[in-house]
Amino acid sequence: MDMDGSKRIFQRLGPHSQGGDNNSNKQQKVCFHWRAGRCNRFPCPFLHRELPAPPHQQQQQQHNGMPSSSSKRPHAFSSDYDNRGSAGGGGMRRNPNFNNTWGRTAAGGGAVVRKMEKVCNYWVKGNCTYGNTCRFLHSWTTGDCFTLLTQLEGHQKVVAGIALPSGSDKLYSGSTDKTVRVWDCQSGQCAGVVNFDGEVGCMLSEGPWIFVGLTNLVKAWNTQTGTDLSLDGPVGQVYALVVGNDMLLAGTEDGILAWKYNGSTNCFEPAAQLKEHTHHVVSLVVGANRLYSGSMDNSIRVWNLETMQCLQILTGHTSVVMSVLCWDQFLLSCSLDQTIKVWAANESGNLEATYTHQEEKGVLALCGMHDSEAKPVLLCSCNDKTIRVYDLPSFSERGKIFSKEVVRRIEIGPGGLFFTGDESGQLRVWKWLTESSSTA
C-alpha cells in the first residue's frame, strides 16, 4: 500500500499568481487607489497588479463523462508543501510579500454581475410560468464557469464523505444514513449499497484504499484486492481522515489517532494518540511533514509528524474550525465564525494570520482546485446553502453554486470534475467549462 502522499502532488502554483492578461488598452501604470485597497472603478483604466502577469498555463484536459480513475488528495491543491524552503525542513516557507495580494481584486475584477441571488422555487418544481422574466434564478449556478453534469439520488441524509479510489471506475459516497453507496462512473447508476451500524462521518481514498470514518471505528478496504479491515480505537464519531508520513490519522471526539500500515501482516497498527485538543477534532490536513488539526475548541494545532509533538496553537477563530486547506506556503482555514483565514510563516517560522475574508454566514467546507485554465480557485460552502467560488489570492468572486440544503462535502475529480454532497443526501457532479464568460 502506497501511503506516501508526497508522490501525488498537484501542480504547484506561485504564491502571487493572479491569472490576468496584459491589456494593451490600459495605461501601464499601477492604480494608486488599488494600492490603498479602495479602488471601486470597474473597469479601472490603470493596472491592478504590481508585477507582470504570469505566462498562460496550458488548459487542463477535459472529459465529457464521469471519471474512470483518480489520483488526487481530498479537497486540497497539493498533498504537500515545498519542504525545502525553511531551516530544519518541513516548515512553511516564509514569504516576505504575503500581504501584497491577498484580498486584492485583480485587473478586470473577476466579479459576477447578478440580478436576484435566489433560486426560483417554482422553477425547481418545474412549473414557473414567468420564464426569462422571473425575478429569481432559473439556474443552480451563477458565473458561467461550471456546469452541472448530473445528480445522483439515493442517500436519505447528509452526504458526509466522497471518495474516488485509484484504478477504479466507481465513485463512493458515505452518509449519516449509515450507508456507503457505490456509483458506476459510466452510467451514473448506483451499483451497490454497503450498510453500517453507525453514521458515516467522513471518507478518504488513498491509492486503491478507501477509509470510512464511523462511530468508534474506521473501516478500511482495498478496492483491488478486496481486503476488508476494521481499525479500532476511536472514541465516538470519526469526523476527519488524512494520510501523512506513512500514517493514517483520524480526527475524533477524543482527539487524534494514528495508525501505521504493516505490509507484512497486511494490517494497520496503532502508532500514536494525541489528546491535546479540548473538544472534538473535525478537520485535518497534512503539509510539509506537518499535521494541521481544526477543532470544536475553536483552535488549530500544528503537529510535527516525525515526533508527533504540538508545535503551535492558532487561536484566531472564535467558533468551530470546520475545514483546513494547504495552498502553496499558506494554510487556509474556515469557521462557523463566518471567516476564512489565511496563515503564513513569520520571521520566527511560526504561523500568523495574514488575511481574513469575511462571509455573511458560517463556512463549513473548503476545497481548492484549478479551473479549466489551470488558475487556482477556492470553493467555500456556507450555511446559506451556497458555495462561493473565488479566484486566489485576490478572493474575487467567480460565481456561486446553489443547493437544496447546505453542502457538507466538496471533492475534486479528474478532468475538471468536482463533486458536492449536501444535507438532503443529494450528490452532484460538476464540471468546469473550457471557456468562461468571467475574466480574471
PDB file of C-alpha atoms in Angstrom, residues 51-214:
ATOM      1  CA  LEU A  51       4.081  42.502 -11.410  1.00  0.00           C
ATOM      2  CA  PRO A  52       3.572  41.294 -14.977  1.00  0.00           C
ATOM      3  CA  ALA A  53       1.010  38.561 -15.368  1.00  0.00           C
ATOM      4  CA  PRO A  54       2.414  35.020 -15.336  1.00  0.00           C
ATOM      5  CA  PRO A  55       2.692  33.070 -18.602  1.00  0.00           C
ATOM      6  CA  HIS A  56      -0.571  31.498 -19.664  1.00  0.00           C
ATOM      7  CA  GLN A  57      -0.694  27.947 -18.400  1.00  0.00           C
ATOM      8  CA  GLN A  58      -1.862  25.089 -20.567  1.00  0.00           C
ATOM      9  CA  GLN A  59      -5.503  24.174 -20.254  1.00  0.00           C
ATOM     10  CA  GLN A  60      -6.132  21.031 -18.324  1.00  0.00           C
ATOM     11  CA  GLN A  61      -7.524  18.095 -20.240  1.00  0.00           C
ATOM     12  CA  GLN A  62     -11.309  17.926 -20.038  1.00  0.00           C
ATOM     13  CA  HIS A  63     -13.533  14.853 -20.157  1.00  0.00           C
ATOM     14  CA  ASN A  64     -17.181  14.609 -21.061  1.00  0.00           C
ATOM     15  CA  GLY A  65     -18.142  11.853 -18.662  1.00  0.00           C
ATOM     16  CA  MET A  66     -17.551  10.901 -15.058  1.00  0.00           C
ATOM     17  CA  PRO A  67     -14.047   9.712 -14.127  1.00  0.00           C
ATOM     18  CA  SER A  68     -12.817   6.169 -14.546  1.00  0.00           C
ATOM     19  CA  SER A  69      -9.981   6.718 -12.085  1.00  0.00           C
ATOM     20  CA  SER A  70      -8.425   9.401  -9.948  1.00  0.00           C
ATOM     21  CA  SER A  71      -5.152  10.280  -8.324  1.00  0.00           C
ATOM     22  CA  LYS A  72      -5.660  13.207  -6.025  1.00  0.00           C
ATOM     23  CA  ARG A  73      -5.632  14.448  -2.488  1.00  0.00           C
ATOM     24  CA  PRO A  74      -9.012  15.320  -0.950  1.00  0.00           C
ATOM     25  CA  HIS A  75     -10.165  18.951  -1.030  1.00  0.00           C
ATOM     26  CA  ALA A  76      -6.649  20.378  -1.489  1.00  0.00           C
ATOM     27  CA  PHE A  77      -4.458  21.916  -4.185  1.00  0.00           C
ATOM     28  CA  SER A  78      -1.487  19.731  -3.225  1.00  0.00           C
ATOM     29  CA  SER A  79      -0.693  16.968  -0.821  1.00  0.00           C
ATOM     30  CA  ASP A  80       2.398  18.669   0.495  1.00  0.00           C
ATOM     31  CA  TYR A  81       4.216  21.964   0.767  1.00  0.00           C
ATOM     32  CA  ASP A  82       7.668  22.552  -0.645  1.00  0.00           C
ATOM     33  CA  ASN A  83       9.719  21.445   2.364  1.00  0.00           C
ATOM     34  CA  ARG A  84      12.991  22.835   1.045  1.00  0.00           C
ATOM     35  CA  GLY A  85      12.297  26.413   1.984  1.00  0.00           C
ATOM     36  CA  SER A  86      12.881  26.588   5.747  1.00  0.00           C
ATOM     37  CA  ALA A  87      15.715  25.673   8.017  1.00  0.00           C
ATOM     38  CA  GLY A  88      15.192  22.360   9.704  1.00  0.00           C
ATOM     39  CA  GLY A  89      12.964  21.129   6.874  1.00  0.00           C
ATOM     40  CA  GLY A  90       9.256  20.557   6.900  1.00  0.00           C
ATOM     41  CA  GLY A  91       8.177  24.083   7.821  1.00  0.00           C
ATOM     42  CA  MET A  92       6.296  26.596   5.756  1.00  0.00           C
ATOM     43  CA  ARG A  93       8.477  28.881   3.690  1.00  0.00           C
ATOM     44  CA  ARG A  94       8.321  32.473   4.838  1.00  0.00           C
ATOM     45  CA  ASN A  95       7.144  34.854   2.124  1.00  0.00           C
ATOM     46  CA  PRO A  96       8.020  38.478   2.953  1.00  0.00           C
ATOM     47  CA  ASN A  97       5.466  39.763   0.426  1.00  0.00           C
ATOM     48  CA  PHE A  98       2.476  37.693   1.501  1.00  0.00           C
ATOM     49  CA  ASN A  99       0.466  40.819   2.368  1.00  0.00           C
ATOM     50  CA  ASN A 100       0.644  42.222  -1.165  1.00  0.00           C
ATOM     51  CA  THR A 101      -2.003  40.198  -2.968  1.00  0.00           C
ATOM     52  CA  TRP A 102      -4.459  38.556  -0.553  1.00  0.00           C
ATOM     53  CA  GLY A 103      -7.916  40.033  -0.965  1.00  0.00           C
ATOM     54  CA  ARG A 104      -7.000  42.402  -3.770  1.00  0.00           C
ATOM     55  CA  THR A 105      -9.109  42.244  -6.883  1.00  0.00           C
ATOM     56  CA  ALA A 106      -7.077  41.633  -9.998  1.00  0.00           C
ATOM     57  CA  ALA A 107      -7.383  43.784 -13.111  1.00  0.00           C
ATOM     58  CA  GLY A 108     -10.791  43.178 -14.624  1.00  0.00           C
ATOM     59  CA  GLY A 109     -12.221  42.301 -11.228  1.00  0.00           C
ATOM     60  CA  GLY A 110     -13.487  38.799 -11.916  1.00  0.00           C
ATOM     61  CA  ALA A 111     -16.715  39.957 -10.270  1.00  0.00           C
ATOM     62  CA  VAL A 112     -20.049  38.489 -11.278  1.00  0.00           C
ATOM     63  CA  VAL A 113     -22.956  40.721 -12.196  1.00  0.00           C
ATOM     64  CA  ARG A 114     -26.064  39.220 -10.598  1.00  0.00           C
ATOM     65  CA  LYS A 115     -29.749  40.021 -10.604  1.00  0.00           C
ATOM     66  CA  MET A 116     -31.524  38.204  -7.725  1.00  0.00           C
ATOM     67  CA  GLU A 117     -29.431  35.578  -5.981  1.00  0.00           C
ATOM     68  CA  LYS A 118     -32.198  33.208  -5.061  1.00  0.00           C
ATOM     69  CA  VAL A 119     -33.248  30.111  -6.952  1.00  0.00           C
ATOM     70  CA  CYS A 120     -36.890  30.151  -8.054  1.00  0.00           C
ATOM     71  CA  ASN A 121     -38.853  27.591  -6.030  1.00  0.00           C
ATOM     72  CA  TYR A 122     -41.346  27.140  -8.860  1.00  0.00           C
ATOM     73  CA  TRP A 123     -38.519  26.532 -11.354  1.00  0.00           C
ATOM     74  CA  VAL A 124     -37.125  23.836  -9.047  1.00  0.00           C
ATOM     75  CA  LYS A 125     -40.543  22.142  -9.150  1.00  0.00           C
ATOM     76  CA  GLY A 126     -40.745  22.609 -12.931  1.00  0.00           C
ATOM     77  CA  ASN A 127     -43.782  24.892 -13.036  1.00  0.00           C
ATOM     78  CA  CYS A 128     -42.578  28.516 -13.123  1.00  0.00           C
ATOM     79  CA  THR A 129     -44.696  30.480 -15.637  1.00  0.00           C
ATOM     80  CA  TYR A 130     -42.537  33.631 -15.731  1.00  0.00           C
ATOM     81  CA  GLY A 131     -39.718  32.122 -17.802  1.00  0.00           C
ATOM     82  CA  ASN A 132     -36.902  34.579 -18.549  1.00  0.00           C
ATOM     83  CA  THR A 133     -38.829  37.421 -16.897  1.00  0.00           C
ATOM     84  CA  CYS A 134     -38.745  35.746 -13.477  1.00  0.00           C
ATOM     85  CA  ARG A 135     -37.039  37.821 -10.799  1.00  0.00           C
ATOM     86  CA  PHE A 136     -35.359  34.725  -9.389  1.00  0.00           C
ATOM     87  CA  LEU A 137     -32.716  32.459 -10.824  1.00  0.00           C
ATOM     88  CA  HIS A 138     -33.628  29.603 -13.130  1.00  0.00           C
ATOM     89  CA  SER A 139     -30.203  28.065 -12.596  1.00  0.00           C
ATOM     90  CA  TRP A 140     -28.253  26.278  -9.895  1.00  0.00           C
ATOM     91  CA  THR A 141     -25.217  28.488 -10.577  1.00  0.00           C
ATOM     92  CA  THR A 142     -24.066  31.999 -11.348  1.00  0.00           C
ATOM     93  CA  GLY A 143     -20.833  32.890 -13.098  1.00  0.00           C
ATOM     94  CA  ASP A 144     -20.987  30.704 -16.250  1.00  0.00           C
ATOM     95  CA  CYS A 145     -17.719  28.953 -15.405  1.00  0.00           C
ATOM     96  CA  PHE A 146     -19.005  25.485 -14.461  1.00  0.00           C
ATOM     97  CA  THR A 147     -21.970  23.314 -15.276  1.00  0.00           C
ATOM     98  CA  LEU A 148     -23.993  20.621 -13.520  1.00  0.00           C
ATOM     99  CA  LEU A 149     -23.496  17.248 -15.229  1.00  0.00           C
ATOM    100  CA  THR A 150     -25.768  15.029 -13.160  1.00  0.00           C
ATOM    101  CA  GLN A 151     -27.459  14.472  -9.803  1.00  0.00           C
ATOM    102  CA  LEU A 152     -27.072  11.158  -8.003  1.00  0.00           C
ATOM    103  CA  GLU A 153     -30.092  10.364  -5.854  1.00  0.00           C
ATOM    104  CA  GLY A 154     -30.231   7.693  -3.167  1.00  0.00           C
ATOM    105  CA  HIS A 155     -28.921   8.895   0.187  1.00  0.00           C
ATOM    106  CA  GLN A 156     -31.585   9.833   2.718  1.00  0.00           C
ATOM    107  CA  LYS A 157     -29.453  12.041   4.976  1.00  0.00           C
ATOM    108  CA  VAL A 158     -26.272  14.149   4.981  1.00  0.00           C
ATOM    109  CA  VAL A 159     -23.577  13.202   2.461  1.00  0.00           C
ATOM    110  CA  ALA A 160     -20.557  13.142   4.786  1.00  0.00           C
ATOM    111  CA  GLY A 161     -17.892  11.654   2.515  1.00  0.00           C
ATOM    112  CA  ILE A 162     -16.948  11.245  -1.159  1.00  0.00           C
ATOM    113  CA  ALA A 163     -14.092   9.037  -2.410  1.00  0.00           C
ATOM    114  CA  LEU A 164     -12.587   8.062  -5.774  1.00  0.00           C
ATOM    115  CA  PRO A 165     -10.021   5.268  -5.386  1.00  0.00           C
ATOM    116  CA  SER A 166      -7.239   4.930  -7.958  1.00  0.00           C
ATOM    117  CA  GLY A 167      -7.734   2.386 -10.691  1.00  0.00           C
ATOM    118  CA  SER A 168     -11.470   2.109 -10.082  1.00  0.00           C
ATOM    119  CA  ASP A 169     -14.412   3.077 -12.285  1.00  0.00           C
ATOM    120  CA  LYS A 170     -16.567   3.608  -9.211  1.00  0.00           C
ATOM    121  CA  LEU A 171     -17.427   6.650  -7.102  1.00  0.00           C
ATOM    122  CA  TYR A 172     -18.110   6.062  -3.396  1.00  0.00           C
ATOM    123  CA  SER A 173     -20.252   8.258  -1.157  1.00  0.00           C
ATOM    124  CA  GLY A 174     -20.987   7.906   2.556  1.00  0.00           C
ATOM    125  CA  SER A 175     -23.862   9.346   4.541  1.00  0.00           C
ATOM    126  CA  THR A 176     -25.232   9.736   8.029  1.00  0.00           C
ATOM    127  CA  ASP A 177     -27.994   7.390   6.832  1.00  0.00           C
ATOM    128  CA  LYS A 178     -25.450   4.672   7.769  1.00  0.00           C
ATOM    129  CA  THR A 179     -24.680   3.649   4.198  1.00  0.00           C
ATOM    130  CA  VAL A 180     -21.930   3.891   1.608  1.00  0.00           C
ATOM    131  CA  ARG A 181     -23.221   3.935  -1.941  1.00  0.00           C
ATOM    132  CA  VAL A 182     -21.169   2.765  -4.916  1.00  0.00           C
ATOM    133  CA  TRP A 183     -21.835   4.613  -8.191  1.00  0.00           C
ATOM    134  CA  ASP A 184     -20.897   3.432 -11.682  1.00  0.00           C
ATOM    135  CA  CYS A 185     -18.933   6.271 -13.271  1.00  0.00           C
ATOM    136  CA  GLN A 186     -20.068   5.452 -16.801  1.00  0.00           C
ATOM    137  CA  SER A 187     -23.811   5.126 -16.272  1.00  0.00           C
ATOM    138  CA  GLY A 188     -24.222   7.189 -13.089  1.00  0.00           C
ATOM    139  CA  GLN A 189     -26.311   4.376 -11.625  1.00  0.00           C
ATOM    140  CA  CYS A 190     -25.974   3.058  -8.074  1.00  0.00           C
ATOM    141  CA  ALA A 191     -24.034  -0.225  -8.311  1.00  0.00           C
ATOM    142  CA  GLY A 192     -24.300  -1.228  -4.674  1.00  0.00           C
ATOM    143  CA  VAL A 193     -25.026  -0.193  -1.097  1.00  0.00           C
ATOM    144  CA  VAL A 194     -22.931  -1.052   1.990  1.00  0.00           C
ATOM    145  CA  ASN A 195     -24.773  -0.817   5.313  1.00  0.00           C
ATOM    146  CA  PHE A 196     -23.103   0.035   8.634  1.00  0.00           C
ATOM    147  CA  ASP A 197     -24.177   0.096  12.255  1.00  0.00           C
ATOM    148  CA  GLY A 198     -23.157   3.729  12.702  1.00  0.00           C
ATOM    149  CA  GLU A 199     -23.240   7.010  10.810  1.00  0.00           C
ATOM    150  CA  VAL A 200     -20.541   7.776   8.245  1.00  0.00           C
ATOM    151  CA  GLY A 201     -18.668  10.878   9.402  1.00  0.00           C
ATOM    152  CA  CYS A 202     -16.031  11.096   6.654  1.00  0.00           C
ATOM    153  CA  MET A 203     -14.298   9.181   3.871  1.00  0.00           C
ATOM    154  CA  LEU A 204     -10.819   9.128   2.349  1.00  0.00           C
ATOM    155  CA  SER A 205      -9.318   7.400  -0.681  1.00  0.00           C
ATOM    156  CA  GLU A 206      -5.584   6.735  -0.863  1.00  0.00           C
ATOM    157  CA  GLY A 207      -4.441   4.716  -3.852  1.00  0.00           C
ATOM    158  CA  PRO A 208      -6.783   1.696  -4.104  1.00  0.00           C
ATOM    159  CA  TRP A 209      -7.748   2.003  -0.417  1.00  0.00           C
ATOM    160  CA  ILE A 210     -10.948   3.520   0.924  1.00  0.00           C
ATOM    161  CA  PHE A 211     -11.241   4.546   4.568  1.00  0.00           C
ATOM    162  CA  VAL A 212     -14.622   5.210   6.192  1.00  0.00           C
ATOM    163  CA  GLY A 213     -14.899   7.081   9.487  1.00  0.00           C
ATOM    164  CA  LEU A 214     -17.728   5.631  11.582  1.00  0.00           C
TER     165      LEU A 214
END
